[in-house]
PDB file of C-alpha atoms in Angstrom:
ATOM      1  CA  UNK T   1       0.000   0.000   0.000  1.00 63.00           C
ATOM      2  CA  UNK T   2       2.787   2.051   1.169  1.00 88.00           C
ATOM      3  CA  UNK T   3       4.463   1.244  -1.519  1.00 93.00           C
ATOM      4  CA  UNK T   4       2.608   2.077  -4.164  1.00 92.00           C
ATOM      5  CA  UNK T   5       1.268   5.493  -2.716  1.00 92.00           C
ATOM      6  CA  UNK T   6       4.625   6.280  -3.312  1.00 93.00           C
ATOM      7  CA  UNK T   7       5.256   5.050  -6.918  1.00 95.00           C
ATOM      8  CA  UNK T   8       2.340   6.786  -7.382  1.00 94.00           C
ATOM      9  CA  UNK T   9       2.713   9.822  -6.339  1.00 95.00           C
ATOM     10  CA  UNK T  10       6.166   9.781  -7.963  1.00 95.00           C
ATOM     11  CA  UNK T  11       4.096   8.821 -11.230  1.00 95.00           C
ATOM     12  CA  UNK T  12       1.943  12.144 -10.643  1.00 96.00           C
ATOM     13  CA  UNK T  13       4.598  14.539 -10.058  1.00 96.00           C
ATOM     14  CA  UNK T  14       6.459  13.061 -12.953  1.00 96.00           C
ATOM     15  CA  UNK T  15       3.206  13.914 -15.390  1.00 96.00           C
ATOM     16  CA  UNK T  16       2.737  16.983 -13.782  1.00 96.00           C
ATOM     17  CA  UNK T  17       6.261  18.288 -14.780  1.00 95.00           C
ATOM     18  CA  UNK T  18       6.082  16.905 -18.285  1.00 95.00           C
ATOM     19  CA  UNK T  19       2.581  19.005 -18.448  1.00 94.00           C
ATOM     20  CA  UNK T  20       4.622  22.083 -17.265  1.00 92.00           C
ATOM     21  CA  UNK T  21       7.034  21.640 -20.480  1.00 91.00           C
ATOM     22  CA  UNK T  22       4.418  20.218 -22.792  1.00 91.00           C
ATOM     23  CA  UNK T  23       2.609  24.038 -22.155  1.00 88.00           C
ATOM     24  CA  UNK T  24       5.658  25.784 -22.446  1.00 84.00           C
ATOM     25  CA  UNK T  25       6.526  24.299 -25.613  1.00 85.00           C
ATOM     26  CA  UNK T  26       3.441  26.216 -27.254  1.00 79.00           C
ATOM     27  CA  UNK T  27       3.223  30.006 -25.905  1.00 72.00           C
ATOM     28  CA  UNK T  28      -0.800  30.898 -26.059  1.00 70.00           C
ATOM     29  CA  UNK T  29       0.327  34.687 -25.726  1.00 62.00           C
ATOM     30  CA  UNK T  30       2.537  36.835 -25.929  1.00 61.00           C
ATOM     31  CA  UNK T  31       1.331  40.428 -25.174  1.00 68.00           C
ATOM     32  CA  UNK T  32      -0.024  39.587 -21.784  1.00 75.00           C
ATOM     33  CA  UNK T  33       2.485  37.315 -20.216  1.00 76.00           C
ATOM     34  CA  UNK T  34       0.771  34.905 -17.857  1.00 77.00           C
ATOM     35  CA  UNK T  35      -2.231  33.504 -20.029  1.00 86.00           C
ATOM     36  CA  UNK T  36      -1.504  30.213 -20.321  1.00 87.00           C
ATOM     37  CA  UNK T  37      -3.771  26.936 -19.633  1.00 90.00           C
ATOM     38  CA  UNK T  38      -2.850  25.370 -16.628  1.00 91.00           C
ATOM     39  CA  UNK T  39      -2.149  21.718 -18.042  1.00 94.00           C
ATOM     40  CA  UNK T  40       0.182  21.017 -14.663  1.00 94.00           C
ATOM     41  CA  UNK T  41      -3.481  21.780 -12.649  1.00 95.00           C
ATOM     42  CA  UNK T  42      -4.694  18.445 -13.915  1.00 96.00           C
ATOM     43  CA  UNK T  43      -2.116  16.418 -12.718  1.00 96.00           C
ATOM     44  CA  UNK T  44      -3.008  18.412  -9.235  1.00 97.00           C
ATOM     45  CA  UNK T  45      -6.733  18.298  -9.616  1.00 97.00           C
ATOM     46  CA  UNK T  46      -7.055  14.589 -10.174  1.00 96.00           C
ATOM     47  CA  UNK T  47      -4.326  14.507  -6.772  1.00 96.00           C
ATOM     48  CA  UNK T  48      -6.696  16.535  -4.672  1.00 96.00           C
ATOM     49  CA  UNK T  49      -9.706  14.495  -5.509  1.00 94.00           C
ATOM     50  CA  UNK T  50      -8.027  10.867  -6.185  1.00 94.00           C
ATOM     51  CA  UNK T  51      -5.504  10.682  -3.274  1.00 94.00           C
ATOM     52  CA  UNK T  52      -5.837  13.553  -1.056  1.00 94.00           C
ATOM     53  CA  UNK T  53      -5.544  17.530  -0.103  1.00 95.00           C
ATOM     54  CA  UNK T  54      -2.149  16.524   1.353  1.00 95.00           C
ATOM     55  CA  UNK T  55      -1.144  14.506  -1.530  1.00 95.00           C
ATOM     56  CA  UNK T  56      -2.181  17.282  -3.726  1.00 97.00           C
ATOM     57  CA  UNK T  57      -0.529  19.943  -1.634  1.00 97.00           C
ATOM     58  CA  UNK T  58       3.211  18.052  -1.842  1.00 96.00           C
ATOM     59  CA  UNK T  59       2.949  17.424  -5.628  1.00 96.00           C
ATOM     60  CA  UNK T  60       1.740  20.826  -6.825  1.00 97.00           C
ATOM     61  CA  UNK T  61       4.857  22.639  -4.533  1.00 96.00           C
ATOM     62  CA  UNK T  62       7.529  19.803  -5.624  1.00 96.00           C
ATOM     63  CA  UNK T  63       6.579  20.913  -9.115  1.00 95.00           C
ATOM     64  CA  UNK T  64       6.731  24.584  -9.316  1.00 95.00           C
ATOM     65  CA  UNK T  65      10.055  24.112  -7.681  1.00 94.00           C
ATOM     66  CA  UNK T  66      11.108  21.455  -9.893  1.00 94.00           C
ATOM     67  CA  UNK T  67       9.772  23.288 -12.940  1.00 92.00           C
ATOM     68  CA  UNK T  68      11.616  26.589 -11.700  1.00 91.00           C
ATOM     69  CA  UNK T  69      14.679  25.173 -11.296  1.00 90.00           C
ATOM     70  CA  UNK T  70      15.004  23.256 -14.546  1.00 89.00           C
ATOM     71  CA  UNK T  71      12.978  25.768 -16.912  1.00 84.00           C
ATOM     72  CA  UNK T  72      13.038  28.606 -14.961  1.00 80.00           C
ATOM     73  CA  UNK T  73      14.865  31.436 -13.182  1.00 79.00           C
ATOM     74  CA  UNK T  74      14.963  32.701  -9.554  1.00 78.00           C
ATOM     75  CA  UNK T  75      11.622  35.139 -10.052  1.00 78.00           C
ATOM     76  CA  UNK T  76       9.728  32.478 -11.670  1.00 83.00           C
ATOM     77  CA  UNK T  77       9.874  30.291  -8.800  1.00 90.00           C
ATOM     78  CA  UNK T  78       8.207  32.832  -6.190  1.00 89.00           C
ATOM     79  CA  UNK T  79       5.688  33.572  -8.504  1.00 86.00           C
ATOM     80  CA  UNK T  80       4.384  30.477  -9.273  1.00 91.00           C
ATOM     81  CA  UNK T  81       5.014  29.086  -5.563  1.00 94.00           C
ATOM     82  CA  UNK T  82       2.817  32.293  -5.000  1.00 95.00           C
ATOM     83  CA  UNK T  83       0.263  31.336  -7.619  1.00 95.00           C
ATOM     84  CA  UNK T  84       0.419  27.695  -6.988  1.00 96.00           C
ATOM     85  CA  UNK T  85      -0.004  28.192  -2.688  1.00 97.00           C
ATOM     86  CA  UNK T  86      -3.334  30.300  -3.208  1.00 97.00           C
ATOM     87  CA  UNK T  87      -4.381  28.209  -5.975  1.00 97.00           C
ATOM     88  CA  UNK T  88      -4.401  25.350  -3.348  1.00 97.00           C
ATOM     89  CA  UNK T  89      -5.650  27.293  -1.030  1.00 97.00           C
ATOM     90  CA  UNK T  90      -8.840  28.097  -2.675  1.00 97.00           C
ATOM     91  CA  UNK T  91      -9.344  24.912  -4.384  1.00 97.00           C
ATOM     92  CA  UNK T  92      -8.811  22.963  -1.296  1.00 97.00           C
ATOM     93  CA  UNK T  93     -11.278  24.960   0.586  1.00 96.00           C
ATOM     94  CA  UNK T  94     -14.388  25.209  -1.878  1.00 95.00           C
ATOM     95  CA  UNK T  95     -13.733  20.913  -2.523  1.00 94.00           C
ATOM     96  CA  UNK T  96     -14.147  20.627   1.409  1.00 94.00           C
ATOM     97  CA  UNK T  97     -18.045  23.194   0.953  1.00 93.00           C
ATOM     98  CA  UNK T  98     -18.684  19.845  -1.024  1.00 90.00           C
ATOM     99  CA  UNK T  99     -20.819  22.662  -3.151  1.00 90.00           C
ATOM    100  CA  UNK T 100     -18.956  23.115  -6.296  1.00 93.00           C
ATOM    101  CA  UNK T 101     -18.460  20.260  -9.017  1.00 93.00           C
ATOM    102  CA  UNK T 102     -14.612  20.284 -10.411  1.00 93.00           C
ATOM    103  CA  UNK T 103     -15.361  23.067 -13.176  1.00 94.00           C
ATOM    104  CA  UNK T 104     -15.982  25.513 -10.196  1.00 95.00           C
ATOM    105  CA  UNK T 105     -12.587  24.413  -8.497  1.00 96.00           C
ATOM    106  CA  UNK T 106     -10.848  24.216 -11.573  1.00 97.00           C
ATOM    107  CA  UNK T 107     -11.815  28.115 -12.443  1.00 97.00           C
ATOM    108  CA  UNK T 108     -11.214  29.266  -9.043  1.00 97.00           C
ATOM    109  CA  UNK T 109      -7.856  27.265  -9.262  1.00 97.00           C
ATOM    110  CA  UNK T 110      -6.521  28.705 -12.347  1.00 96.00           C
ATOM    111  CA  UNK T 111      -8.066  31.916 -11.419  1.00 96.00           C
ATOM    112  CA  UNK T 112      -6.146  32.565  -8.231  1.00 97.00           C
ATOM    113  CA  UNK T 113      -2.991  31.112  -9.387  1.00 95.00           C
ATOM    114  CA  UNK T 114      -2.952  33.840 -11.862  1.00 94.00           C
ATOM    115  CA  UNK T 115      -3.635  36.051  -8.661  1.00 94.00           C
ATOM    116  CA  UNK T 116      -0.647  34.925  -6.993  1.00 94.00           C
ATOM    117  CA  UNK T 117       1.364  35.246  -9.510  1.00 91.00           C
ATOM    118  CA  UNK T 118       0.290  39.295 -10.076  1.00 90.00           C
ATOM    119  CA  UNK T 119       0.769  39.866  -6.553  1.00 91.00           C
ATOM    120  CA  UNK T 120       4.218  38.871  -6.554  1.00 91.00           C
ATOM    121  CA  UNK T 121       5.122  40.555  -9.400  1.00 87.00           C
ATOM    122  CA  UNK T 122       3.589  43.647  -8.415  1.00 87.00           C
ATOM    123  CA  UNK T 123       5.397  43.366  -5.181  1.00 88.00           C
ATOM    124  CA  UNK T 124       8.660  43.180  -6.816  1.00 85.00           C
ATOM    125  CA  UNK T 125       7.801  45.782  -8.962  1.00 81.00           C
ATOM    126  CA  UNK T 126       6.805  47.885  -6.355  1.00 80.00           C
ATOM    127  CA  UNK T 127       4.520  49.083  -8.699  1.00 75.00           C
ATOM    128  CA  UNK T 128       0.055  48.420  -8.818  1.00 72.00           C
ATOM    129  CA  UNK T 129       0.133  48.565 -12.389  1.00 74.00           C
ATOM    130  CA  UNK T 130      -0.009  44.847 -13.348  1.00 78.00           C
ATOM    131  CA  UNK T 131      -3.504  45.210 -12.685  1.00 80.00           C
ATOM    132  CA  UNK T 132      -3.627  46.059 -15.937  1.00 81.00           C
ATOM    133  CA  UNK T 133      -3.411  42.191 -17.089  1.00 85.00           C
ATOM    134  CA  UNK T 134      -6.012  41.350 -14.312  1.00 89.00           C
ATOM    135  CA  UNK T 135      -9.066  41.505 -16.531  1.00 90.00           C
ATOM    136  CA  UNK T 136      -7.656  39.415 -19.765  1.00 90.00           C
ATOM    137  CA  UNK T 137      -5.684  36.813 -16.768  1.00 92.00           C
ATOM    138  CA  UNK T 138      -9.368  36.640 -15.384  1.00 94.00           C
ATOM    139  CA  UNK T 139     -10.966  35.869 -18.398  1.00 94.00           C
ATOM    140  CA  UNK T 140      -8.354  33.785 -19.779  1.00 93.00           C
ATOM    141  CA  UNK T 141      -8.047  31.860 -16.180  1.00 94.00           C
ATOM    142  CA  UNK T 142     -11.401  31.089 -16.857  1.00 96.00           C
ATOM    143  CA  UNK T 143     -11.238  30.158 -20.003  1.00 95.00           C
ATOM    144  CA  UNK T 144      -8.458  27.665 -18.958  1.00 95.00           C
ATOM    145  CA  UNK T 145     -10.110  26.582 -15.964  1.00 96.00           C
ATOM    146  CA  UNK T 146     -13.722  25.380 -17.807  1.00 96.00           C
ATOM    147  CA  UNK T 147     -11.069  23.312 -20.034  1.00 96.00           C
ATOM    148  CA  UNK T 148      -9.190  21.803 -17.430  1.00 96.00           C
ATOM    149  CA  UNK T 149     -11.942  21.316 -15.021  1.00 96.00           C
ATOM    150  CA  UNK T 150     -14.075  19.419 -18.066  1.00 96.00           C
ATOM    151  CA  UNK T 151     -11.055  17.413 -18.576  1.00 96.00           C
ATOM    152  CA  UNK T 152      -9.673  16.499 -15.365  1.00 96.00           C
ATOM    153  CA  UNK T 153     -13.550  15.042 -14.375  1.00 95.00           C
ATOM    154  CA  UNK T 154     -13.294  12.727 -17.020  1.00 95.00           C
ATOM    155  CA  UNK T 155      -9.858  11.481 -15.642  1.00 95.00           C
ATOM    156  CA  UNK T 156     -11.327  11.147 -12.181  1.00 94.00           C
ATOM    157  CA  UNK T 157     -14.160   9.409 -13.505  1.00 93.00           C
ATOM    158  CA  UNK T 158     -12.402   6.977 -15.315  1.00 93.00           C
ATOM    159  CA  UNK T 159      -8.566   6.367 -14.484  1.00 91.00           C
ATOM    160  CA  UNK T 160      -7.908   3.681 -12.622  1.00 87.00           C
ATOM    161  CA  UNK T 161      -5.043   3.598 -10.014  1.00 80.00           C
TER     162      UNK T 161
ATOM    163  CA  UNK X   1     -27.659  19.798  -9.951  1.00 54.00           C
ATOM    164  CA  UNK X   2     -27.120  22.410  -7.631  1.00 71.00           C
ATOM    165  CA  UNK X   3     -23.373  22.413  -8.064  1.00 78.00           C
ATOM    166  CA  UNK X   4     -23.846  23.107 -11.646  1.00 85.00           C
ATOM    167  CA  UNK X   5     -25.315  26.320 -10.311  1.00 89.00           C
ATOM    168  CA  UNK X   6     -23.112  27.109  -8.169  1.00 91.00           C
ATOM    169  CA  UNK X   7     -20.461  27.039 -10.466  1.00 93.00           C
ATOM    170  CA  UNK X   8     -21.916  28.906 -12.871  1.00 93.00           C
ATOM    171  CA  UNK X   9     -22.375  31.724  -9.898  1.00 94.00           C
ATOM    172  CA  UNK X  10     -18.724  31.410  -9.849  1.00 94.00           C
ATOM    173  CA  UNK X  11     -17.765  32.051 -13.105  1.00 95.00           C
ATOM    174  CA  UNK X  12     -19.961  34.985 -13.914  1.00 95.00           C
ATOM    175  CA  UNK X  13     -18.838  36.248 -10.916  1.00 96.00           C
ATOM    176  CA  UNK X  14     -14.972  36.046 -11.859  1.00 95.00           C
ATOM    177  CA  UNK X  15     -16.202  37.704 -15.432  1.00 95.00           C
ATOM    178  CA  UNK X  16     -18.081  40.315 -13.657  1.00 95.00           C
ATOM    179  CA  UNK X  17     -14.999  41.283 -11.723  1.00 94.00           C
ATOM    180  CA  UNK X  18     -12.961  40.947 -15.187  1.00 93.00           C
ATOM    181  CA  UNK X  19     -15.364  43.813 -16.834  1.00 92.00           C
ATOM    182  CA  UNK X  20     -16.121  45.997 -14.171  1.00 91.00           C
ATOM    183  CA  UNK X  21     -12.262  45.813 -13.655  1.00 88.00           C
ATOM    184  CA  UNK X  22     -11.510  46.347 -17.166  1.00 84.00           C
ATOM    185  CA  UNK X  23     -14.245  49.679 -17.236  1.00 83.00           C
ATOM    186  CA  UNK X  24     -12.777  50.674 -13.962  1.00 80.00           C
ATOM    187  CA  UNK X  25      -8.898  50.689 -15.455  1.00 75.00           C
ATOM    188  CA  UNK X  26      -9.637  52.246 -18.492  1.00 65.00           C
ATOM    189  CA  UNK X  27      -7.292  55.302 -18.919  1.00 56.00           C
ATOM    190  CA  UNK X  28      -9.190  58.520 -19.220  1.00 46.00           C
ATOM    191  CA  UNK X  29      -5.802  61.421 -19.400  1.00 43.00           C
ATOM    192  CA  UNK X  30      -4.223  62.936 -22.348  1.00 43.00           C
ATOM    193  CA  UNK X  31      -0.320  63.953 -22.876  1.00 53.00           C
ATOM    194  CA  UNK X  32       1.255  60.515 -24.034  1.00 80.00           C
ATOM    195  CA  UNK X  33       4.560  60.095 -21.733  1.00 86.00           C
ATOM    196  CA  UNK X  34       6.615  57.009 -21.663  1.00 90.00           C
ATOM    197  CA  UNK X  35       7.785  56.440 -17.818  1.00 90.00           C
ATOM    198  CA  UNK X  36      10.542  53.960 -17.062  1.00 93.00           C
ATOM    199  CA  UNK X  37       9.913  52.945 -13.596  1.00 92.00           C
ATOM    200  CA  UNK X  38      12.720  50.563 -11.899  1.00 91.00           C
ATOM    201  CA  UNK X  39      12.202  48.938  -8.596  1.00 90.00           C
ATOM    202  CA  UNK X  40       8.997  50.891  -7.907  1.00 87.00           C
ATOM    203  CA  UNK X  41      10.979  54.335  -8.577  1.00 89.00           C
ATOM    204  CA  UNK X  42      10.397  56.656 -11.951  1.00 89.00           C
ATOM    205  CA  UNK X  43      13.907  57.061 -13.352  1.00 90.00           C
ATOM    206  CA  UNK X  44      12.694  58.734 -16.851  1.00 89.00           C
ATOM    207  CA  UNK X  45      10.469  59.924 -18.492  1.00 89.00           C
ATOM    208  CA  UNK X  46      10.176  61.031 -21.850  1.00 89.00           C
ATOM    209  CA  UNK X  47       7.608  61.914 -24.609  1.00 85.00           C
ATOM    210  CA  UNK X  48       6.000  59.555 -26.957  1.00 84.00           C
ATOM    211  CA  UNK X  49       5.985  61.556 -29.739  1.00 82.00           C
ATOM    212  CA  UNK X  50       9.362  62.275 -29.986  1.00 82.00           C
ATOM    213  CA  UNK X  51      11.711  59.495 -31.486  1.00 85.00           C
ATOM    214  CA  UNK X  52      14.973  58.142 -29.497  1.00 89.00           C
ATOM    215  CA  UNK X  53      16.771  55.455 -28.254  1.00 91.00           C
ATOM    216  CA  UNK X  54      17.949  54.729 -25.139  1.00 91.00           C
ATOM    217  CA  UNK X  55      19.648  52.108 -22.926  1.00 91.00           C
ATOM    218  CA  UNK X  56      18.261  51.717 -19.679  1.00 90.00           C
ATOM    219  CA  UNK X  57      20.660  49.963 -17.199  1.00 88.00           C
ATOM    220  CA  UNK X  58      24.458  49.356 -17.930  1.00 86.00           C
ATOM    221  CA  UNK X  59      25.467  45.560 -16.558  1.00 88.00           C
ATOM    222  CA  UNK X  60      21.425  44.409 -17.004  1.00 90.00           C
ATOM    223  CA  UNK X  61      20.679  46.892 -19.716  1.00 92.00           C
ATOM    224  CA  UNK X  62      16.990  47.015 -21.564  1.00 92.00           C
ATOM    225  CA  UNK X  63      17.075  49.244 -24.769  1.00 93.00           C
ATOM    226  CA  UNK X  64      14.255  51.682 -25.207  1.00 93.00           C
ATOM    227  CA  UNK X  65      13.161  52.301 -28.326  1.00 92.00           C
ATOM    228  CA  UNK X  66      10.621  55.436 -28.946  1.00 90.00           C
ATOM    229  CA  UNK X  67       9.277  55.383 -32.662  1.00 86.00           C
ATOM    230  CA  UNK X  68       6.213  56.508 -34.190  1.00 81.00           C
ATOM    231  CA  UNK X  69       4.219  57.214 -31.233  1.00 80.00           C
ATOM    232  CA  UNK X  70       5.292  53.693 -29.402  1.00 85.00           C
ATOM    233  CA  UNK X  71       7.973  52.403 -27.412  1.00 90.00           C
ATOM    234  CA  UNK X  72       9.070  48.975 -27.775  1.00 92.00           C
ATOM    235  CA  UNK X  73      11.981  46.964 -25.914  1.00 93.00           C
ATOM    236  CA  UNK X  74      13.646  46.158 -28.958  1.00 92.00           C
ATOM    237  CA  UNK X  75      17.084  44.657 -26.509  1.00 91.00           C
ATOM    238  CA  UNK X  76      17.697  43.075 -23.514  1.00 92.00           C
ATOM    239  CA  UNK X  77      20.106  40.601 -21.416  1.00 91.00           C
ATOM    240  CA  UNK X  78      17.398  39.181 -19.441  1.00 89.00           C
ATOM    241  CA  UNK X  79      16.469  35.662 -19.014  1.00 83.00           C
ATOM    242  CA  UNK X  80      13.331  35.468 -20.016  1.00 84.00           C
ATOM    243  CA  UNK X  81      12.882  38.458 -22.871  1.00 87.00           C
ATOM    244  CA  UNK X  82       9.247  38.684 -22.473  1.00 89.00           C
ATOM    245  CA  UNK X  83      10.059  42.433 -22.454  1.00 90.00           C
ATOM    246  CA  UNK X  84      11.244  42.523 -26.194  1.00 91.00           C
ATOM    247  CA  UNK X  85       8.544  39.935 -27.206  1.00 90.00           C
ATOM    248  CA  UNK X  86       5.346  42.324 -25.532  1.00 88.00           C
ATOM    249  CA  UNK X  87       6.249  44.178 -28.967  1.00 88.00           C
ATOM    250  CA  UNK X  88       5.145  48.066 -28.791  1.00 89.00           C
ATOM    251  CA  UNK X  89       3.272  49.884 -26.990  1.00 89.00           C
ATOM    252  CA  UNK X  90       1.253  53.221 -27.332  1.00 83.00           C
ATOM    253  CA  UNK X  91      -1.628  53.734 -25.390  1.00 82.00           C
ATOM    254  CA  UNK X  92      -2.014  54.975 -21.834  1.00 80.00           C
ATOM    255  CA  UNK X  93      -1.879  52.398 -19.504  1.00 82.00           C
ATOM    256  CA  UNK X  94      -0.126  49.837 -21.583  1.00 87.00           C
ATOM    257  CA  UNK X  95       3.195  48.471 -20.159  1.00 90.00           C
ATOM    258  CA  UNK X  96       6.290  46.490 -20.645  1.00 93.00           C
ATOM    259  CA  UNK X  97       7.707  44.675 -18.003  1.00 91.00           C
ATOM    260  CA  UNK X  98      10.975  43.471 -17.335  1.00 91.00           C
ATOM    261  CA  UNK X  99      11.033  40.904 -14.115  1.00 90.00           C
ATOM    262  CA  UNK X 100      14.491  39.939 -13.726  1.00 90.00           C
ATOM    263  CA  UNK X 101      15.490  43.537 -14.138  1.00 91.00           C
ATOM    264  CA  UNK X 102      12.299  44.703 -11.952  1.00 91.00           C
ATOM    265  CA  UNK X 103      11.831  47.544 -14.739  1.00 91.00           C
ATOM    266  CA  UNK X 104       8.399  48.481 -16.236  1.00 92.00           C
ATOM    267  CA  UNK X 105       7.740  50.818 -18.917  1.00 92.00           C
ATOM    268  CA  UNK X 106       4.541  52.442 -18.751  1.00 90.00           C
ATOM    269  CA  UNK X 107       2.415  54.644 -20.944  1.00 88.00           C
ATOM    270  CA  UNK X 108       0.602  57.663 -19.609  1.00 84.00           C
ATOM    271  CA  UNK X 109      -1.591  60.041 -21.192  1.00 74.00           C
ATOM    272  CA  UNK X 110      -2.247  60.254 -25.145  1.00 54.00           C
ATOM    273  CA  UNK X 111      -4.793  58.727 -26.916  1.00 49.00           C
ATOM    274  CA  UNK X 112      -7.604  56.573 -24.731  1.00 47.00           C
ATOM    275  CA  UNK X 113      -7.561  52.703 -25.090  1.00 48.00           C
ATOM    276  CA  UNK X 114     -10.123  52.306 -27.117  1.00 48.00           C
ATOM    277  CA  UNK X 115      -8.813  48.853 -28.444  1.00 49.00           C
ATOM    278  CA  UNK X 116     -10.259  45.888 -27.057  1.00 48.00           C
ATOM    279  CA  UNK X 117      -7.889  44.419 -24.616  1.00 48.00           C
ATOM    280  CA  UNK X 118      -8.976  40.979 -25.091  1.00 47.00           C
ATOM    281  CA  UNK X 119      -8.375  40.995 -28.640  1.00 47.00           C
ATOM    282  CA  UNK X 120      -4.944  42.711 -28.635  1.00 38.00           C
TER     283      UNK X 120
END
């Protein structure tokens, strides 16, 4: 059992770093940087509602420092850790309302990640005007978030451990 | 059934903020300025209108580049060069930002956004 939790979960954080290349092998935008679709979120969706909130918690941090320190620089990594920890946060607290079906979590997932991420940036910035990208990284979070959330029920539904 | 609502609450609620966010933001001056702004501080500032060139930075060094009414990062030694590939911009409010050299460039003033930002 033990066993393969582990081989699992090493399985999961595997996919969910191969989903973090995969997206940034094809750039959706380039005038607003930050639109993206989330791909890495299904790998932690499934997690979250498959294993666990703690399960979910471990793999989605191991990967945004993974992905930072292969693909990424020292600013990407706070970032996302920023984007990824409220993204958690949020999704982990509207599964445990038991109200919202995994579209809902998804968008309010992708949403805040892209949240996060603008507050950091601001904050290094020391500067309010990335703001400006709030309404497009809204609508494109959830945009992104339908898509993944659509998706990653079918994988709960039907993947079998 | 009742999740489906709820969900649907959800998003309209995160497009509602996205609109009345978008409304809210949209720039009303006139002047057209280009500000270079590093670590939260205006350095420069010059006019949109007129055309130049400038390097901003000396070790991490962005170059500024003022044609036509908009200012593009046409250089840059930073990782990442999302700063050269935002392109040009020209209307007030519109930005370019450099992370790894915690530098934005931001339009102020001139002509109002009138261009979908969705679409851009």
């Amino acid at each position: 059992m033990q066993a393969k939790k582990i081989a699992t979960m090493g399985l999961l954080v595997a996919l969910a770093m191969v989903l973090s290349w995969v997206e940034q092998l094809v750039p959706l935008s380039v005038t607003v940087p930050g639109v993206k679709l989330g791909l890495a979120n299904l790998a932690v969706i499934f997690t979250l509602c498959r294993i666990g909130t703690r399960a979910a918690w471990g793999l989605s941090l191991l990967r945004v420092v993974l992905v930072s320190l292969t693909f990424g620089n020292a600013y990407s990594l706070w970032y996302s850790l920023a984007g990824a920890l409220l993204s958690l946060v949020v999704m982990t607290l509207l599964r445990r309302t038991g109200r919202f079906s995994l579209l809902g979590i998804s968008v309010a997932g992708a949403v805040c990640h892209n949240l996060g991420q603008i507050v950091v940036a601001a904050a290094v910035l020391g500067s309010a005007s990335m703001v400006y990208y709030l309404p497009v990284l809204l609508v494109s979070g959830t945009a992104a978030g339908v898509c993944i959330g659509a998706v990653a029920a079918i994988l709960v539904r039907r993947v079998r451990l | 059934m009742r999740k489906r609502t709820l969900d649907i609450i959800l998003i309209a609620g995160v497009l509602l903020a996205a609109a009345l966010l978008w409304l809210w933001l949209r720039p009303v001056e006139a002047g057209g300025s280009v500000l270079v702004i590093q670590d939260g501080q205006e350095i420069a500032r010059y006019a949109l209108h007129e055309d130049r060139t400038v390097t901003i930075g000396e070790a991490d060094y962005n170059v500024l580049e003022i044609q036509n009414g908009q200012a593009a990062v046409t250089d840059a030694n930073c990782g990442d060069h999302t700063c050269v590939r935002t392109g040009a911009v020209s209307r007030a409010g519109e930005s370019i930002i450099c992370l790894p050299h915690r530098l934005e460039i931001r339009i102020i003033g001139g002509a109002d956004s009138s261009v979908d930002i969705v679409a851009q």
